[in-house]
Amino acid sequence: MSTEPRRVVVTGMGAFSPLGADVDSTWQGMLAGRSGIVALEDEQFADLPARIAGRVATEPTEVLDRVEARKLDRSAQFALIVAREAWKSAGEPDIEPERRGVVMATGIGGLTTLLTQYDNLREKGPRRVSPHTVPMLMPNGPAGTIGLELKARAGVHVPVSACASGAEAIANGYDMVRNGRADVVVAGGTEAVIHPLPLAAFANMMALSKRNDEPQRASRPFDKARDGFVMGEGSAAVVLETLESAQRRGATIYAEVLGYGMSNDAHHIAQPEPEGNGIRRAIGAVLTNAGIEPADVRHINAHATSTPLGDIAEAIAIRATLGDEATDNLVVTAPKSLFGHLLGAAGAIESMSTVLALHHRVVPPTINLDDPDDEVPLDIATEPRELPGGDLVAFNNAFGFGGANVVVAFGTYA
C-alpha cells in the first residue's frame, strides 16, 4: 500500500451569489465586470449609515422546495443549493457514504434566525418560537444539512474563522482527502447576515463603505478613494477528490489543490498587522507546503476588501514574500469589487474564481480601480486578462477578524 500523500483535485463547483444563481452566471458576471451591489431600500435599513450590499441575484425560495426552505436558515438554504450544484457538476461520484465528507464554513452562522425568533418571543410569546430555531441558528446547521443530503459519514465540519472561514474549509477538506480520511469532500462557505444589526455594528467600526448614492462604485479595492468594504451574502462550494478517483471516473478536473498556508497576526481582534507580517508567514507556509517557488505563482486572487489598512498590508506582504521579480510577473484581481465581501463565504467563492481562472486561463477584472493607491505596487487586472500556457500556480488569499490568515494554492491540471 502506497504511503505517498494523495493528490487532490477539484471536480465540481457550485455558487449562489449577487451575480447569479449558479457557477456559470456568476463567472460570466465576473468576466463582464458587472457589479452585484445594490441599494438596501427596505424601511428597516433607512437609518443606517451604510445602506448598500451584495444581495443574492435570486431568492433561494425560488430554487428550493417551499417546505424544505422553511426549515432552514437563509445561510443553510444557500449552502444546500451550492452543494447540490457542485455534487451534480462533479458527476455525483459513486463513492460509499463512509468515505464522503463535508466542510461548510460560516463566519457568523444563523444570526437572522436568532434575531427573528427573538422578535417572535418578545412580541408574540414563547409558543410562536419555531421548533426549528436551534438547528437553524447553530453554525453547523448548513454543514449538517449537506451531510444529510449526501449521507456523508466520513465527517462533517465547520471552520469558523471570520472572513477566512471559506478558505479554511477548503484547506480542511484538502487535508481530509489527502490524508485518507475521506475520498470525496464537499467544501465551501456560506453567509446570510444582511440585517440592520451587523450592518450597524460594522459601520460603527468604520469598516463599511458609506457610498450609498453610487452602490455599484462603492467597493473599490486598491483604489485611493476606497472607504471600506461592502457586505455581501451568498455561498460557494467545491468538490474535492483524489486524482486517482477522478481519473478512474473520467471526471472533469478543473484544477489541483497544491497546498495551503495558515498563520495568525496576534496583533488586533479586528485590524490587520500593518506590515503584513502574518500574511507573509501564511504565504511562506503555502510555498513550503505546496513545494513551489515564487516564480511558479502567476495569479493571486487578493483578499482586498477595500479597507484602507487591509489592502496595503496585503500588497506589502505579497511583494515582500515573493520578491520583486515574481511579483512583477503575476496578475492580481480583487473580486469583492464585483459582489462585495461575503464574509464566511468569501474564501470559498474566491477559491472558485481562482480555480476557474486557471481552468479557462483568464483572470476576471477588478472594477472601480480608477486611481490606484501608490502603496500598492501590484499588476491588477482591470479588464479580463489571459494567463499564459503551461503549468501555472494561483493563490487565493483570505484573512479574517481575530488575525486569521489562509492562503490556498491551486495548480493547473492538463
PDB file of N, CA, C and O in Angstrom, residues 245-282:
ATOM      1  N   SER A 245      -9.203   8.821  -8.189  1.00  0.00           N
ATOM      2  CA  SER A 245     -10.652   8.635  -8.298  1.00  0.00           C
ATOM      3  C   SER A 245     -11.211   9.411  -9.483  1.00  0.00           C
ATOM      4  O   SER A 245     -12.037   8.898 -10.251  1.00  0.00           O
ATOM      5  N   ALA A 246     -10.762  10.668  -9.628  1.00  0.00           N
ATOM      6  CA  ALA A 246     -11.268  11.492 -10.728  1.00  0.00           C
ATOM      7  C   ALA A 246     -10.906  10.891 -12.078  1.00  0.00           C
ATOM      8  O   ALA A 246     -11.724  10.874 -13.015  1.00  0.00           O
ATOM      9  N   GLN A 247      -9.691  10.402 -12.191  1.00  0.00           N
ATOM     10  CA  GLN A 247      -9.262   9.798 -13.465  1.00  0.00           C
ATOM     11  C   GLN A 247     -10.043   8.517 -13.740  1.00  0.00           C
ATOM     12  O   GLN A 247     -10.437   8.253 -14.883  1.00  0.00           O
ATOM     13  N   ARG A 248     -10.260   7.728 -12.708  1.00  0.00           N
ATOM     14  CA  ARG A 248     -10.987   6.462 -12.884  1.00  0.00           C
ATOM     15  C   ARG A 248     -12.416   6.717 -13.360  1.00  0.00           C
ATOM     16  O   ARG A 248     -12.954   5.984 -14.192  1.00  0.00           O
ATOM     17  N   ARG A 249     -13.013   7.813 -12.844  1.00  0.00           N
ATOM     18  CA  ARG A 249     -14.403   8.120 -13.220  1.00  0.00           C
ATOM     19  C   ARG A 249     -14.508   8.876 -14.537  1.00  0.00           C
ATOM     20  O   ARG A 249     -15.589   9.062 -15.083  1.00  0.00           O
ATOM     21  N   GLY A 250     -13.358   9.369 -15.017  1.00  0.00           N
ATOM     22  CA  GLY A 250     -13.397  10.207 -16.219  1.00  0.00           C
ATOM     23  C   GLY A 250     -13.993  11.577 -15.937  1.00  0.00           C
ATOM     24  O   GLY A 250     -14.571  12.216 -16.821  1.00  0.00           O
ATOM     25  N   ALA A 251     -13.838  12.059 -14.698  1.00  0.00           N
ATOM     26  CA  ALA A 251     -14.417  13.350 -14.301  1.00  0.00           C
ATOM     27  C   ALA A 251     -13.624  14.517 -14.880  1.00  0.00           C
ATOM     28  O   ALA A 251     -12.421  14.401 -15.135  1.00  0.00           O
ATOM     29  N   THR A 252     -14.302  15.636 -15.066  1.00  0.00           N
ATOM     30  CA  THR A 252     -13.604  16.866 -15.439  1.00  0.00           C
ATOM     31  C   THR A 252     -12.769  17.335 -14.261  1.00  0.00           C
ATOM     32  O   THR A 252     -13.278  17.447 -13.139  1.00  0.00           O
ATOM     33  N   ILE A 253     -11.491  17.612 -14.504  1.00  0.00           N
ATOM     34  CA  ILE A 253     -10.607  18.118 -13.444  1.00  0.00           C
ATOM     35  C   ILE A 253     -10.351  19.595 -13.725  1.00  0.00           C
ATOM     36  O   ILE A 253      -9.724  19.950 -14.720  1.00  0.00           O
ATOM     37  N   TYR A 254     -10.853  20.452 -12.841  1.00  0.00           N
ATOM     38  CA  TYR A 254     -10.734  21.896 -13.058  1.00  0.00           C
ATOM     39  C   TYR A 254      -9.383  22.434 -12.592  1.00  0.00           C
ATOM     40  O   TYR A 254      -8.867  23.399 -13.168  1.00  0.00           O
ATOM     41  N   ALA A 255      -8.844  21.859 -11.567  1.00  0.00           N
ATOM     42  CA  ALA A 255      -7.548  22.302 -11.040  1.00  0.00           C
ATOM     43  C   ALA A 255      -7.128  21.315  -9.965  1.00  0.00           C
ATOM     44  O   ALA A 255      -7.914  20.471  -9.519  1.00  0.00           O
ATOM     45  N   GLU A 256      -5.877  21.430  -9.557  1.00  0.00           N
ATOM     46  CA  GLU A 256      -5.367  20.605  -8.462  1.00  0.00           C
ATOM     47  C   GLU A 256      -5.140  21.507  -7.243  1.00  0.00           C
ATOM     48  O   GLU A 256      -4.672  22.643  -7.389  1.00  0.00           O
ATOM     49  N   VAL A 257      -5.487  21.025  -6.078  1.00  0.00           N
ATOM     50  CA  VAL A 257      -5.148  21.747  -4.849  1.00  0.00           C
ATOM     51  C   VAL A 257      -3.731  21.337  -4.467  1.00  0.00           C
ATOM     52  O   VAL A 257      -3.455  20.162  -4.237  1.00  0.00           O
ATOM     53  N   LEU A 258      -2.828  22.316  -4.395  1.00  0.00           N
ATOM     54  CA  LEU A 258      -1.419  22.010  -4.160  1.00  0.00           C
ATOM     55  C   LEU A 258      -1.022  22.122  -2.696  1.00  0.00           C
ATOM     56  O   LEU A 258      -0.009  21.556  -2.280  1.00  0.00           O
ATOM     57  N   GLY A 259      -1.789  22.888  -1.928  1.00  0.00           N
ATOM     58  CA  GLY A 259      -1.452  23.041  -0.523  1.00  0.00           C
ATOM     59  C   GLY A 259      -2.035  24.318   0.035  1.00  0.00           C
ATOM     60  O   GLY A 259      -2.792  25.023  -0.640  1.00  0.00           O
ATOM     61  N   TYR A 260      -1.677  24.619   1.271  1.00  0.00           N
ATOM     62  CA  TYR A 260      -2.189  25.835   1.899  1.00  0.00           C
ATOM     63  C   TYR A 260      -1.210  26.315   2.956  1.00  0.00           C
ATOM     64  O   TYR A 260      -0.329  25.564   3.407  1.00  0.00           O
ATOM     65  N   GLY A 261      -1.353  27.562   3.344  1.00  0.00           N
ATOM     66  CA  GLY A 261      -0.575  28.115   4.452  1.00  0.00           C
ATOM     67  C   GLY A 261      -1.508  28.865   5.379  1.00  0.00           C
ATOM     68  O   GLY A 261      -2.445  29.526   4.920  1.00  0.00           O
ATOM     69  N   MET A 262      -1.283  28.737   6.679  1.00  0.00           N
ATOM     70  CA  MET A 262      -2.101  29.446   7.666  1.00  0.00           C
ATOM     71  C   MET A 262      -1.191  30.130   8.678  1.00  0.00           C
ATOM     72  O   MET A 262      -0.083  29.659   8.969  1.00  0.00           O
ATOM     73  N   SER A 263      -1.687  31.231   9.218  1.00  0.00           N
ATOM     74  CA  SER A 263      -0.965  31.921  10.285  1.00  0.00           C
ATOM     75  C   SER A 263      -1.960  32.780  11.048  1.00  0.00           C
ATOM     76  O   SER A 263      -3.133  32.878  10.674  1.00  0.00           O
ATOM     77  N   ASN A 264      -1.473  33.418  12.088  1.00  0.00           N
ATOM     78  CA  ASN A 264      -2.298  34.386  12.807  1.00  0.00           C
ATOM     79  C   ASN A 264      -1.466  35.613  13.118  1.00  0.00           C
ATOM     80  O   ASN A 264      -0.285  35.504  13.448  1.00  0.00           O
ATOM     81  N   ASP A 265      -2.095  36.796  12.996  1.00  0.00           N
ATOM     82  CA  ASP A 265      -1.384  38.042  13.271  1.00  0.00           C
ATOM     83  C   ASP A 265      -1.046  38.190  14.754  1.00  0.00           C
ATOM     84  O   ASP A 265       0.003  38.733  15.105  1.00  0.00           O
ATOM     85  N   ALA A 266      -1.979  37.773  15.635  1.00  0.00           N
ATOM     86  CA  ALA A 266      -1.827  38.034  17.069  1.00  0.00           C
ATOM     87  C   ALA A 266      -1.489  39.507  17.309  1.00  0.00           C
ATOM     88  O   ALA A 266      -0.587  39.853  18.075  1.00  0.00           O
ATOM     89  N   HIS A 267      -2.253  40.365  16.637  1.00  0.00           N
ATOM     90  CA  HIS A 267      -1.975  41.805  16.691  1.00  0.00           C
ATOM     91  C   HIS A 267      -3.167  42.591  17.210  1.00  0.00           C
ATOM     92  O   HIS A 267      -3.031  43.420  18.104  1.00  0.00           O
ATOM     93  N   HIS A 268      -4.365  42.343  16.629  1.00  0.00           N
ATOM     94  CA  HIS A 268      -5.566  43.106  16.979  1.00  0.00           C
ATOM     95  C   HIS A 268      -6.758  42.262  16.579  1.00  0.00           C
ATOM     96  O   HIS A 268      -6.714  41.533  15.590  1.00  0.00           O
ATOM     97  N   ILE A 269      -7.852  42.346  17.318  1.00  0.00           N
ATOM     98  CA  ILE A 269      -9.002  41.478  17.025  1.00  0.00           C
ATOM     99  C   ILE A 269      -9.657  41.832  15.692  1.00  0.00           C
ATOM    100  O   ILE A 269     -10.271  40.986  15.038  1.00  0.00           O
ATOM    101  N   ALA A 270      -9.531  43.110  15.257  1.00  0.00           N
ATOM    102  CA  ALA A 270     -10.261  43.498  14.045  1.00  0.00           C
ATOM    103  C   ALA A 270      -9.421  44.248  13.014  1.00  0.00           C
ATOM    104  O   ALA A 270      -9.942  44.628  11.975  1.00  0.00           O
ATOM    105  N   GLN A 271      -8.144  44.465  13.302  1.00  0.00           N
ATOM    106  CA  GLN A 271      -7.300  45.188  12.350  1.00  0.00           C
ATOM    107  C   GLN A 271      -6.125  44.309  11.923  1.00  0.00           C
ATOM    108  O   GLN A 271      -5.596  43.547  12.730  1.00  0.00           O
ATOM    109  N   PRO A 272      -5.700  44.430  10.665  1.00  0.00           N
ATOM    110  CA  PRO A 272      -4.549  43.634  10.215  1.00  0.00           C
ATOM    111  C   PRO A 272      -3.248  44.182  10.791  1.00  0.00           C
ATOM    112  O   PRO A 272      -3.151  45.372  11.094  1.00  0.00           O
ATOM    113  N   GLU A 273      -2.268  43.336  10.931  1.00  0.00           N
ATOM    114  CA  GLU A 273      -0.938  43.792  11.297  1.00  0.00           C
ATOM    115  C   GLU A 273      -0.446  44.667  10.134  1.00  0.00           C
ATOM    116  O   GLU A 273      -0.433  44.206   8.982  1.00  0.00           O
ATOM    117  N   PRO A 274      -0.082  45.918  10.363  1.00  0.00           N
ATOM    118  CA  PRO A 274       0.105  46.872   9.264  1.00  0.00           C
ATOM    119  C   PRO A 274       1.210  46.532   8.277  1.00  0.00           C
ATOM    120  O   PRO A 274       1.146  46.949   7.107  1.00  0.00           O
ATOM    121  N   GLU A 275       2.227  45.801   8.704  1.00  0.00           N
ATOM    122  CA  GLU A 275       3.299  45.434   7.786  1.00  0.00           C
ATOM    123  C   GLU A 275       3.037  44.097   7.101  1.00  0.00           C
ATOM    124  O   GLU A 275       3.884  43.604   6.354  1.00  0.00           O
ATOM    125  N   GLY A 276       1.891  43.488   7.377  1.00  0.00           N
ATOM    126  CA  GLY A 276       1.537  42.229   6.722  1.00  0.00           C
ATOM    127  C   GLY A 276       2.382  41.047   7.162  1.00  0.00           C
ATOM    128  O   GLY A 276       2.535  40.076   6.423  1.00  0.00           O
ATOM    129  N   ASN A 277       2.917  41.099   8.381  1.00  0.00           N
ATOM    130  CA  ASN A 277       3.816  40.018   8.809  1.00  0.00           C
ATOM    131  C   ASN A 277       3.096  38.672   8.939  1.00  0.00           C
ATOM    132  O   ASN A 277       3.669  37.631   8.627  1.00  0.00           O
ATOM    133  N   GLY A 278       1.844  38.701   9.403  1.00  0.00           N
ATOM    134  CA  GLY A 278       1.105  37.447   9.483  1.00  0.00           C
ATOM    135  C   GLY A 278       0.825  36.883   8.099  1.00  0.00           C
ATOM    136  O   GLY A 278       0.904  35.667   7.878  1.00  0.00           O
ATOM    137  N   ILE A 279       0.486  37.758   7.165  1.00  0.00           N
ATOM    138  CA  ILE A 279       0.228  37.313   5.788  1.00  0.00           C
ATOM    139  C   ILE A 279       1.507  36.746   5.174  1.00  0.00           C
ATOM    140  O   ILE A 279       1.482  35.734   4.465  1.00  0.00           O
ATOM    141  N   ARG A 280       2.626  37.388   5.470  1.00  0.00           N
ATOM    142  CA  ARG A 280       3.902  36.869   4.952  1.00  0.00           C
ATOM    143  C   ARG A 280       4.139  35.435   5.420  1.00  0.00           C
ATOM    144  O   ARG A 280       4.587  34.582   4.654  1.00  0.00           O
ATOM    145  N   ARG A 281       3.840  35.184   6.683  1.00  0.00           N
ATOM    146  CA  ARG A 281       4.051  33.819   7.194  1.00  0.00           C
ATOM    147  C   ARG A 281       3.119  32.826   6.505  1.00  0.00           C
ATOM    148  O   ARG A 281       3.509  31.693   6.212  1.00  0.00           O
ATOM    149  N   ALA A 282       1.899  33.248   6.206  1.00  0.00           N
ATOM    150  CA  ALA A 282       0.969  32.341   5.522  1.00  0.00           C
ATOM    151  C   ALA A 282       1.440  32.059   4.091  1.00  0.00           C
ATOM    152  O   ALA A 282       1.365  30.919   3.617  1.00  0.00           O
TER     153      ALA A 282
END
